Coordinates of N, CA and C in Angstrom, one line a residue:
M798 N 2.2 -14.7 -14.3 CA 2.0 -15.1 -15.7 C 0.7 -15.9 -15.8
N799 N -0.2 -15.6 -16.8 CA -1.4 -16.3 -16.9 C -1.3 -17.6 -17.6
K800 N -2.0 -18.6 -17.1 CA -2.0 -19.9 -17.7 C -2.7 -19.9 -19.0
K801 N -2.3 -20.7 -20.0 CA -3.0 -20.7 -21.3 C -4.3 -21.4 -21.0
H802 N -5.4 -20.8 -21.5 CA -6.7 -21.3 -21.3 C -7.0 -22.4 -22.4
I803 N -6.2 -23.5 -22.3 CA -6.4 -24.7 -23.1 C -6.3 -25.9 -22.3
G804 N -6.7 -27.1 -22.8 CA -6.7 -28.3 -22.1 C -6.0 -29.4 -22.8
R805 N -5.5 -30.3 -22.1 CA -4.8 -31.5 -22.7 C -5.6 -32.7 -22.3
M806 N -5.7 -33.7 -23.2 CA -6.5 -34.9 -22.9 C -5.6 -35.9 -22.1
Q807 N -6.1 -36.4 -21.0 CA -5.4 -37.5 -20.3 C -6.4 -38.7 -20.2
Y808 N -6.0 -39.7 -20.9 CA -6.9 -40.9 -20.9 C -6.6 -41.9 -19.8
F809 N -7.7 -42.5 -19.3 CA -7.5 -43.6 -18.3 C -8.5 -44.7 -18.5
Y810 N -8.1 -45.9 -18.0 CA -9.0 -47.1 -18.2 C -10.1 -47.1 -17.2
H811 N -11.3 -47.2 -17.6 CA -12.5 -47.3 -16.7 C -12.6 -48.6 -16.1
S812 N -13.1 -48.6 -14.8 CA -13.3 -49.9 -14.1 C -14.7 -50.4 -14.5
P813 N -14.8 -51.6 -15.2 CA -16.0 -52.1 -15.7 C -17.0 -52.4 -14.6
S814 N -16.5 -52.7 -13.4 CA -17.4 -53.0 -12.2 C -18.2 -51.8 -11.7
S815 N -17.8 -50.6 -12.2 CA -18.4 -49.4 -11.6 C -19.2 -48.6 -12.6
K816 N -20.3 -48.1 -12.2 CA -21.2 -47.2 -13.0 C -20.7 -45.8 -13.0
L817 N -19.7 -45.6 -12.2 CA -19.0 -44.2 -12.1 C -17.7 -44.2 -12.9
P818 N -17.3 -43.1 -13.4 CA -16.1 -43.0 -14.2 C -14.9 -43.0 -13.4
I819 N -14.5 -44.2 -12.8 CA -13.3 -44.3 -12.0 C -12.3 -45.2 -12.7
R820 N -11.1 -45.1 -12.4 CA -10.0 -45.8 -13.0 C -10.2 -47.3 -12.7
D821 N -9.5 -48.2 -13.4 CA -9.7 -49.6 -13.3 C -8.8 -50.1 -12.1
V822 N -9.4 -50.0 -10.9 CA -8.7 -50.4 -9.7 C -8.6 -51.9 -9.5
L823 N -9.3 -52.7 -10.3 CA -9.3 -54.2 -10.1 C -8.6 -54.9 -11.3
N824 N -8.0 -54.2 -12.2 CA -7.3 -54.7 -13.3 C -8.3 -55.6 -14.2
E825 N -9.5 -55.2 -14.3 CA -10.5 -56.0 -15.1 C -10.2 -55.9 -16.6
Q826 N -9.5 -54.8 -17.0 CA -9.2 -54.7 -18.5 C -7.8 -55.3 -18.8
G827 N -7.1 -55.8 -17.8 CA -5.8 -56.5 -18.0 C -4.7 -55.5 -18.2
E828 N -4.8 -54.3 -17.9 CA -3.7 -53.3 -18.1 C -3.1 -52.9 -16.8
G829 N -3.4 -53.6 -15.7 CA -2.8 -53.3 -14.4 C -3.8 -52.7 -13.4
F830 N -3.4 -52.7 -12.2 CA -4.3 -52.0 -11.1 C -4.0 -50.6 -11.2
K831 N -4.9 -49.8 -11.8 CA -4.6 -48.4 -12.1 C -4.7 -47.5 -10.9
T832 N -3.6 -46.7 -10.8 CA -3.5 -45.7 -9.7 C -3.9 -44.3 -10.2
E833 N -4.0 -44.1 -11.5 CA -4.2 -42.7 -12.0 C -5.4 -42.6 -12.9
P834 N -6.1 -41.5 -12.8 CA -5.9 -40.3 -12.0 C -6.1 -40.6 -10.6
H835 N -5.2 -40.1 -9.7 CA -5.2 -40.4 -8.3 C -6.1 -39.3 -7.7
I836 N -7.4 -39.4 -7.9 CA -8.4 -38.4 -7.5 C -8.5 -38.2 -6.0
E837 N -8.0 -39.2 -5.2 CA -8.0 -39.1 -3.8 C -7.3 -37.8 -3.3
I838 N -6.3 -37.4 -4.0 CA -5.6 -36.1 -3.7 C -5.7 -35.1 -4.9
S839 N -6.7 -35.4 -5.8 CA -6.8 -34.5 -7.0 C -5.6 -34.4 -7.8
A840 N -5.0 -35.5 -8.1 CA -3.7 -35.6 -8.8 C -3.7 -36.5 -10.0
E841 N -2.7 -36.3 -10.9 CA -2.5 -37.1 -12.0 C -1.0 -37.4 -12.1
N842 N -0.7 -38.7 -12.3 CA 0.7 -39.2 -12.4 C 1.4 -39.1 -11.0
F843 N 0.6 -39.3 -10.0 CA 1.2 -39.2 -8.6 C 1.9 -40.5 -8.2
L844 N 1.4 -41.6 -8.5 CA 2.0 -42.9 -8.2 C 2.7 -43.6 -9.3
N845 N 2.3 -43.2 -10.5 CA 2.8 -43.9 -11.7 C 2.9 -42.8 -12.9
P846 N 4.0 -42.9 -13.7 CA 4.1 -42.0 -14.8 C 3.3 -42.4 -16.0
C847 N 2.0 -42.2 -15.9 CA 1.1 -42.6 -17.0 C 1.0 -41.5 -18.0
F848 N 1.4 -41.7 -19.2 CA 1.4 -40.6 -20.2 C 2.2 -39.4 -19.7
Q849 N 3.4 -39.7 -19.1 CA 4.2 -38.7 -18.5 C 4.5 -37.5 -19.4
P850 N 4.7 -37.7 -20.7 CA 4.9 -36.5 -21.5 C 3.7 -35.5 -21.4
N851 N 2.5 -35.9 -21.2 CA 1.4 -35.0 -21.1 C 1.6 -34.1 -19.9
I852 N 2.0 -34.6 -18.8 CA 2.2 -33.8 -17.6 C 3.4 -32.8 -17.8
N853 N 4.4 -33.3 -18.4 CA 5.6 -32.4 -18.6 C 5.3 -31.3 -19.6
L854 N 4.5 -31.6 -20.6 CA 4.1 -30.6 -21.6 C 3.1 -29.6 -21.0
M855 N 2.2 -30.1 -20.2 CA 1.3 -29.2 -19.5 C 2.0 -28.2 -18.7
K856 N 3.1 -28.7 -18.0 CA 3.9 -27.8 -17.1 C 4.7 -26.8 -18.0
E857 N 5.4 -27.3 -19.0 CA 6.2 -26.5 -19.8 C 5.4 -25.4 -20.6
N858 N 4.3 -25.8 -21.1 CA 3.4 -24.9 -21.9 C 2.5 -24.1 -21.0
D859 N 2.5 -24.3 -19.7 CA 1.6 -23.6 -18.8 C 0.1 -23.7 -19.2
E860 N -0.3 -24.9 -19.5 CA -1.7 -25.2 -19.9 C -2.5 -25.3 -18.6
K861 N -3.7 -24.8 -18.7 CA -4.6 -24.7 -17.5 C -5.3 -25.9 -17.1
Y862 N -5.7 -26.8 -18.1 CA -6.5 -27.9 -17.8 C -6.0 -29.2 -18.3
L863 N -6.2 -30.3 -17.5 CA -6.0 -31.6 -17.9 C -7.3 -32.3 -17.9
F864 N -7.9 -32.6 -19.1 CA -9.2 -33.1 -19.2 C -9.1 -34.7 -19.2
L865 N -9.9 -35.2 -18.2 CA -9.9 -36.7 -18.0 C -10.9 -37.3 -18.9
V866 N -10.4 -38.3 -19.7 CA -11.1 -38.9 -20.8 C -11.0 -40.4 -20.5
T867 N -12.2 -41.1 -20.7 CA -12.2 -42.6 -20.6 C -13.2 -43.2 -21.6
T868 N -13.1 -44.5 -21.7 CA -14.0 -45.2 -22.5 C -14.9 -46.0 -21.6
C869 N -16.2 -45.7 -21.6 CA -17.2 -46.3 -20.7 C -17.3 -47.8 -21.0
Q870 N -17.2 -48.6 -19.9 CA -17.3 -50.1 -20.1 C -18.7 -50.7 -19.6
R871 N -19.7 -49.8 -19.5 CA -21.0 -50.2 -19.0 C -22.0 -50.2 -20.1
P872 N -22.5 -51.3 -20.6 CA -23.3 -51.4 -21.8 C -24.7 -50.7 -21.6
E873 N -25.1 -50.5 -20.4 CA -26.4 -49.8 -20.1 C -26.3 -48.3 -20.4
F874 N -25.1 -47.7 -20.5 CA -25.0 -46.3 -20.8 C -24.9 -46.0 -22.2
E875 N -25.4 -44.8 -22.6 CA -25.4 -44.4 -24.0 C -24.0 -44.2 -24.5
V876 N -23.1 -43.9 -23.6 CA -21.7 -43.7 -24.0 C -20.8 -44.9 -24.0
Y877 N -21.4 -46.1 -23.9 CA -20.7 -47.4 -23.9 C -19.8 -47.5 -25.1
H878 N -18.6 -47.9 -24.8 CA -17.5 -48.0 -25.8 C -17.2 -46.8 -26.6
K879 N -17.5 -45.6 -26.0 CA -17.2 -44.4 -26.6 C -16.3 -43.6 -25.6
K880 N -15.4 -42.8 -26.2 CA -14.5 -42.0 -25.4 C -15.3 -40.7 -25.1
S881 N -15.2 -40.3 -23.8 CA -15.9 -39.0 -23.4 C -15.1 -38.3 -22.3
V882 N -15.2 -37.0 -22.2 CA -14.6 -36.2 -21.2 C -15.5 -36.3 -20.0
V883 N -14.9 -36.8 -18.9 CA -15.7 -37.1 -17.7 C -15.3 -36.1 -16.5
G884 N -14.3 -35.2 -16.8 CA -13.9 -34.3 -15.8 C -12.6 -33.6 -16.1
F885 N -12.0 -32.9 -15.1 CA -10.8 -32.2 -15.4 C -10.0 -32.0 -14.1
I886 N -8.7 -31.7 -14.2 CA -7.9 -31.3 -13.1 C -7.4 -29.9 -13.6
E887 N -7.7 -28.9 -12.9 CA -7.2 -27.5 -13.2 C -5.8 -27.4 -12.6
Q888 N -4.9 -26.9 -13.4 CA -3.5 -26.8 -13.0 C -3.4 -26.0 -11.6
G889 N -2.8 -26.7 -10.7 CA -2.5 -26.0 -9.4 C -1.0 -26.0 -9.1
S890 N -0.5 -27.2 -8.9 CA 1.0 -27.3 -8.6 C 1.5 -28.5 -9.2
F891 N 2.8 -28.6 -9.4 CA 3.5 -29.7 -9.9 C 4.5 -30.2 -8.8
G892 N 4.8 -31.5 -8.9 CA 5.8 -32.0 -8.0 C 6.5 -33.2 -8.6
I893 N 7.6 -33.6 -7.9 CA 8.3 -34.7 -8.4 C 8.2 -35.9 -7.4
N894 N 7.9 -37.1 -7.9 CA 7.9 -38.2 -7.0 C 9.0 -39.2 -7.5
E895 N 9.5 -40.0 -6.6 CA 10.5 -41.0 -6.9 C 10.1 -42.3 -6.3
I896 N 10.0 -43.3 -7.2 CA 9.7 -44.7 -6.7 C 10.8 -45.5 -7.3
N897 N 11.5 -46.3 -6.4 CA 12.6 -47.1 -6.9 C 13.6 -46.4 -7.7
K898 N 14.0 -45.2 -7.3 CA 15.0 -44.4 -8.0 C 14.6 -43.8 -9.3
Y899 N 13.3 -44.0 -9.7 CA 12.8 -43.4 -10.9 C 12.0 -42.1 -10.6
K900 N 12.3 -41.0 -11.1 CA 11.7 -39.7 -10.8 C 10.7 -39.4 -12.0
F901 N 9.5 -38.9 -11.6 CA 8.5 -38.4 -12.5 C 7.7 -37.3 -11.9
T902 N 7.1 -36.5 -12.9 CA 6.3 -35.3 -12.5 C 4.8 -35.7 -12.3
H903 N 4.2 -35.0 -11.3 CA 2.8 -35.1 -11.1 C 2.2 -33.7 -11.0
T904 N 0.9 -33.6 -11.2 CA 0.2 -32.4 -11.1 C -1.0 -32.6 -10.1
I905 N -1.2 -31.6 -9.3 CA -2.3 -31.6 -8.4 C -3.1 -30.3 -8.5
G906 N -4.4 -30.4 -8.5 CA -5.2 -29.1 -8.7 C -6.7 -29.4 -8.5
L907 N -7.5 -28.4 -8.5 CA -8.9 -28.5 -8.4 C -9.4 -29.5 -9.4
T908 N -10.2 -30.5 -8.9 CA -10.7 -31.6 -9.7 C -12.2 -31.7 -9.7
K909 N -12.8 -31.9 -10.9 CA -14.2 -32.1 -11.0 C -14.4 -33.4 -11.9
I910 N -15.3 -34.2 -11.4 CA -15.7 -35.4 -12.2 C -17.2 -35.5 -12.3
V911 N -17.8 -35.9 -13.4 CA -19.2 -35.9 -13.6 C -19.6 -37.4 -14.0
N912 N -20.9 -37.6 -13.8 CA -21.5 -38.9 -14.2 C -21.3 -39.1 -15.7
F913 N -21.4 -40.4 -16.2 CA -21.3 -40.7 -17.6 C -22.4 -40.0 -18.4
K914 N -23.6 -39.9 -17.8 CA -24.7 -39.2 -18.5 C -24.4 -37.7 -18.8
D915 N -23.5 -37.2 -18.0 CA -23.2 -35.7 -18.1 C -21.9 -35.5 -18.9
S916 N -21.2 -36.6 -19.3 CA -19.9 -36.5 -19.9 C -20.1 -36.0 -21.4
I917 N -19.0 -35.6 -22.0 CA -19.0 -35.1 -23.3 C -18.2 -36.0 -24.3
L918 N -18.9 -36.5 -25.3 CA -18.3 -37.4 -26.2 C -17.2 -36.7 -27.0
L919 N -16.1 -37.3 -27.3 CA -15.1 -36.7 -28.2 C -15.7 -36.4 -29.5
T920 N -16.5 -37.3 -30.0 CA -17.1 -37.1 -31.3 C -18.0 -35.8 -31.4
D921 N -18.6 -35.5 -30.2 CA -19.4 -34.3 -30.2 C -18.5 -33.0 -30.2
L922 N -17.3 -33.2 -29.9 CA -16.3 -32.1 -30.0 C -15.6 -32.0 -31.3
G923 N -16.0 -33.0 -32.2 CA -15.4 -33.0 -33.6 C -14.2 -33.8 -33.8
Y924 N -13.9 -34.8 -32.8 CA -12.8 -35.7 -32.9 C -13.3 -37.1 -33.2
K925 N -12.3 -37.9 -33.6 CA -12.6 -39.3 -33.8 C -12.6 -40.0 -32.5
N926 N -13.4 -41.1 -32.3 CA -13.5 -41.8 -31.1 C -12.1 -42.5 -30.7
N927 N -11.3 -42.9 -31.7 CA -10.1 -43.7 -31.5 C -8.9 -42.8 -31.1
I928 N -9.0 -41.5 -31.0 CA -7.9 -40.7 -30.7 C -7.4 -40.9 -29.3
R929 N -6.1 -40.8 -29.0 CA -5.6 -41.0 -27.7 C -4.8 -39.8 -27.1
N930 N -4.5 -38.9 -27.9 CA -3.7 -37.8 -27.5 C -4.1 -36.5 -28.3
L931 N -4.5 -35.5 -27.5 CA -4.8 -34.2 -28.2 C -4.8 -33.1 -27.2
I932 N -4.8 -31.9 -27.8 CA -4.9 -30.6 -27.1 C -6.2 -30.0 -27.5
F933 N -7.0 -29.6 -26.5 CA -8.2 -28.9 -26.8 C -7.9 -27.4 -26.9
D934 N -8.3 -26.8 -28.0 CA -8.0 -25.3 -28.2 C -8.9 -24.5 -27.2
E935 N -8.8 -23.2 -27.2 CA -9.5 -22.4 -26.2 C -11.1 -22.5 -26.5
E936 N -11.5 -22.6 -27.7 CA -12.9 -22.7 -28.0 C -13.5 -24.0 -27.4
R937 N -12.8 -25.1 -27.7 CA -13.3 -26.4 -27.2 C -13.2 -26.5 -25.7
T938 N -12.1 -25.9 -25.1 CA -11.9 -25.8 -23.7 C -13.1 -25.1 -23.0
N939 N -13.5 -24.0 -23.6 CA -14.7 -23.2 -23.1 C -15.9 -24.0 -23.2
K940 N -16.1 -24.7 -24.3 CA -17.3 -25.6 -24.5 C -17.4 -26.7 -23.4
I941 N -16.3 -27.3 -23.2 CA -16.2 -28.4 -22.2 C -16.5 -27.9 -20.8
L942 N -15.9 -26.8 -20.5 CA -16.1 -26.2 -19.1 C -17.5 -25.7 -18.9
D943 N -18.1 -25.1 -20.0 CA -19.5 -24.6 -19.9 C -20.4 -25.8 -19.6
E944 N -20.2 -26.9 -20.2 CA -21.1 -28.1 -20.0 C -20.8 -28.7 -18.7
L945 N -19.5 -28.9 -18.3 CA -19.2 -29.7 -17.1 C -19.5 -28.8 -15.8
N946 N -19.3 -27.5 -15.9 CA -19.5 -26.7 -14.7 C -20.9 -26.6 -14.3
N947 N -21.8 -27.0 -15.2 CA -23.3 -27.0 -14.8 C -23.7 -28.3 -14.3
K948 N -22.8 -29.3 -14.2 CA -23.2 -30.6 -13.8 C -22.7 -30.9 -12.3
E949 N -23.3 -31.9 -11.7 CA -22.9 -32.3 -10.3 C -21.4 -32.8 -10.3
N950 N -20.7 -32.4 -9.4 CA -19.3 -32.9 -9.2 C -19.4 -34.1 -8.3
I951 N -19.1 -35.3 -8.8 CA -19.3 -36.5 -8.1 C -17.9 -37.1 -7.6
L952 N -16.9 -36.2 -7.4 CA -15.6 -36.6 -7.0 C -15.7 -37.4 -5.7
E953 N -16.4 -37.0 -4.7 CA -16.5 -37.8 -3.4 C -17.1 -39.1 -3.6
K954 N -18.1 -39.2 -4.5 CA -18.8 -40.5 -4.8 C -17.8 -41.4 -5.4
C955 N -17.0 -40.9 -6.3 CA -16.0 -41.7 -7.0 C -14.9 -42.2 -6.1
I956 N -14.5 -41.4 -5.1 CA -13.5 -41.8 -4.1 C -14.1 -42.9 -3.3
N957 N -15.3 -42.8 -2.9 CA -16.0 -43.8 -2.1 C -16.1 -45.1 -2.9
E958 N -16.3 -45.0 -4.2 CA -16.4 -46.2 -5.0 C -15.0 -46.9 -5.1
I959 N -14.0 -46.1 -5.2 CA -12.6 -46.7 -5.2 C -12.4 -47.4 -3.9
I960 N -12.7 -46.8 -2.8 CA -12.5 -47.4 -1.5 C -13.3 -48.8 -1.4
K961 N -14.5 -48.7 -1.9 CA -15.4 -49.9 -1.9 C -14.8 -51.1 -2.8
L962 N -14.3 -50.7 -4.0 CA -13.8 -51.8 -4.9 C -12.4 -52.2 -4.6
D963 N -11.6 -51.3 -4.2 CA -10.1 -51.6 -4.0 C -9.9 -52.0 -2.5
I964 N -10.5 -53.1 -2.1 CA -10.5 -53.4 -0.7 C -9.1 -53.9 -0.2
K965 N -8.3 -54.3 -1.2 CA -6.9 -54.7 -0.8 C -5.9 -53.5 -0.9
N966 N -6.5 -52.3 -1.3 CA -5.7 -51.1 -1.3 C -4.5 -51.2 -2.3
K967 N -4.7 -51.8 -3.5 CA -3.6 -52.0 -4.4 C -3.3 -50.8 -5.2
T968 N -4.2 -49.8 -5.2 CA -3.9 -48.6 -6.0 C -3.5 -47.4 -5.1
C969 N -3.0 -47.7 -3.9 CA -2.5 -46.7 -3.0 C -1.2 -47.2 -2.4
Y970 N -0.1 -46.5 -2.5 CA 1.2 -47.1 -2.2 C 1.7 -46.7 -0.8
D971 N 0.9 -45.9 0.0 CA 1.4 -45.5 1.3 C 1.9 -46.7 2.1
G972 N 3.1 -46.5 2.6 CA 3.7 -47.6 3.5 C 4.4 -48.7 2.7
K973 N 4.3 -48.7 1.4 CA 5.0 -49.7 0.6 C 6.5 -49.3 0.4
I974 N 7.3 -50.2 0.2 CA 8.8 -50.0 0.1 C 9.0 -49.0 -1.1
G975 N 9.8 -48.0 -0.9 CA 10.2 -47.1 -2.0 C 9.2 -45.9 -2.2
F976 N 8.2 -45.8 -1.3 CA 7.3 -44.7 -1.5 C 6.8 -44.2 -0.1
K977 N 6.8 -42.9 0.1 CA 6.3 -42.3 1.3 C 5.3 -41.2 0.8
C978 N 4.0 -41.3 1.2 CA 3.0 -40.3 0.7 C 3.1 -39.1 1.5
E979 N 3.4 -37.9 0.9 CA 3.5 -36.7 1.5 C 2.1 -36.1 1.8
Y980 N 1.0 -36.7 1.2 CA -0.3 -36.2 1.3 C -1.2 -37.0 2.2
K981 N -0.6 -37.9 3.0 CA -1.4 -38.9 3.8 C -2.4 -38.2 4.7
N982 N -2.1 -37.1 5.3 CA -3.1 -36.4 6.2 C -4.2 -35.7 5.4
E983 N -3.9 -35.4 4.1 CA -4.9 -34.7 3.3 C -5.7 -35.6 2.4
C984 N -5.3 -36.8 2.3 CA -5.9 -37.8 1.3 C -7.4 -38.0 1.6
A985 N -8.2 -37.8 0.7 CA -9.7 -38.0 0.9 C -10.0 -39.5 1.1
R986 N -9.2 -40.4 0.5 CA -9.4 -41.8 0.6 C -9.2 -42.2 2.1
G987 N -8.1 -41.7 2.7 CA -7.9 -41.9 4.1 C -9.0 -41.3 5.0
I988 N -9.4 -40.1 4.7 CA -10.4 -39.4 5.5 C -11.7 -40.1 5.4
L989 N -12.1 -40.4 4.2 CA -13.4 -41.0 4.0 C -13.5 -42.4 4.4
N990 N -12.3 -43.1 4.5 CA -12.2 -44.5 4.9 C -12.0 -44.6 6.4
A991 N -11.9 -43.5 7.1 CA -11.6 -43.6 8.6 C -12.8 -44.0 9.3

């Protein structure tokens, strides 16, 4: 069966300490030490059920893309305080994780992340900046992919930045009570940090 060529928005908090579009690993925005998107293994909702209905609906509706959206916290960038699409996870597989007897779904797939200068403002796609949940139709999905696919994939740079900032490893649960990482040997964080 063919996946639907549409995308779902998945919002995450940007780390103000970074010029790269990575999650807030230092809790600088006061919303917690963010584990998602868990780009180290190209996943979303791997360690925490962040906007879990999005992942469940992506699976149920067989949607092809999860578009990663954040609000830039760096005043030197043109996209400062604006929501923009900074990358995507293409549907690959789904799994169930359990932490402290709570089960939730995650998705893992081909991941691409671009610099803020190459990101796409939600307003340029015809949406309001304050929107937090939406589905991109096929036309907008194609527009996003056309623009992002011509830009450098900085996924490895972003992982290195997470390693650099998260020195206490607060956004990786391997070895902690209630969680065993099945991707430990494949994790880019572990490989790049070796």
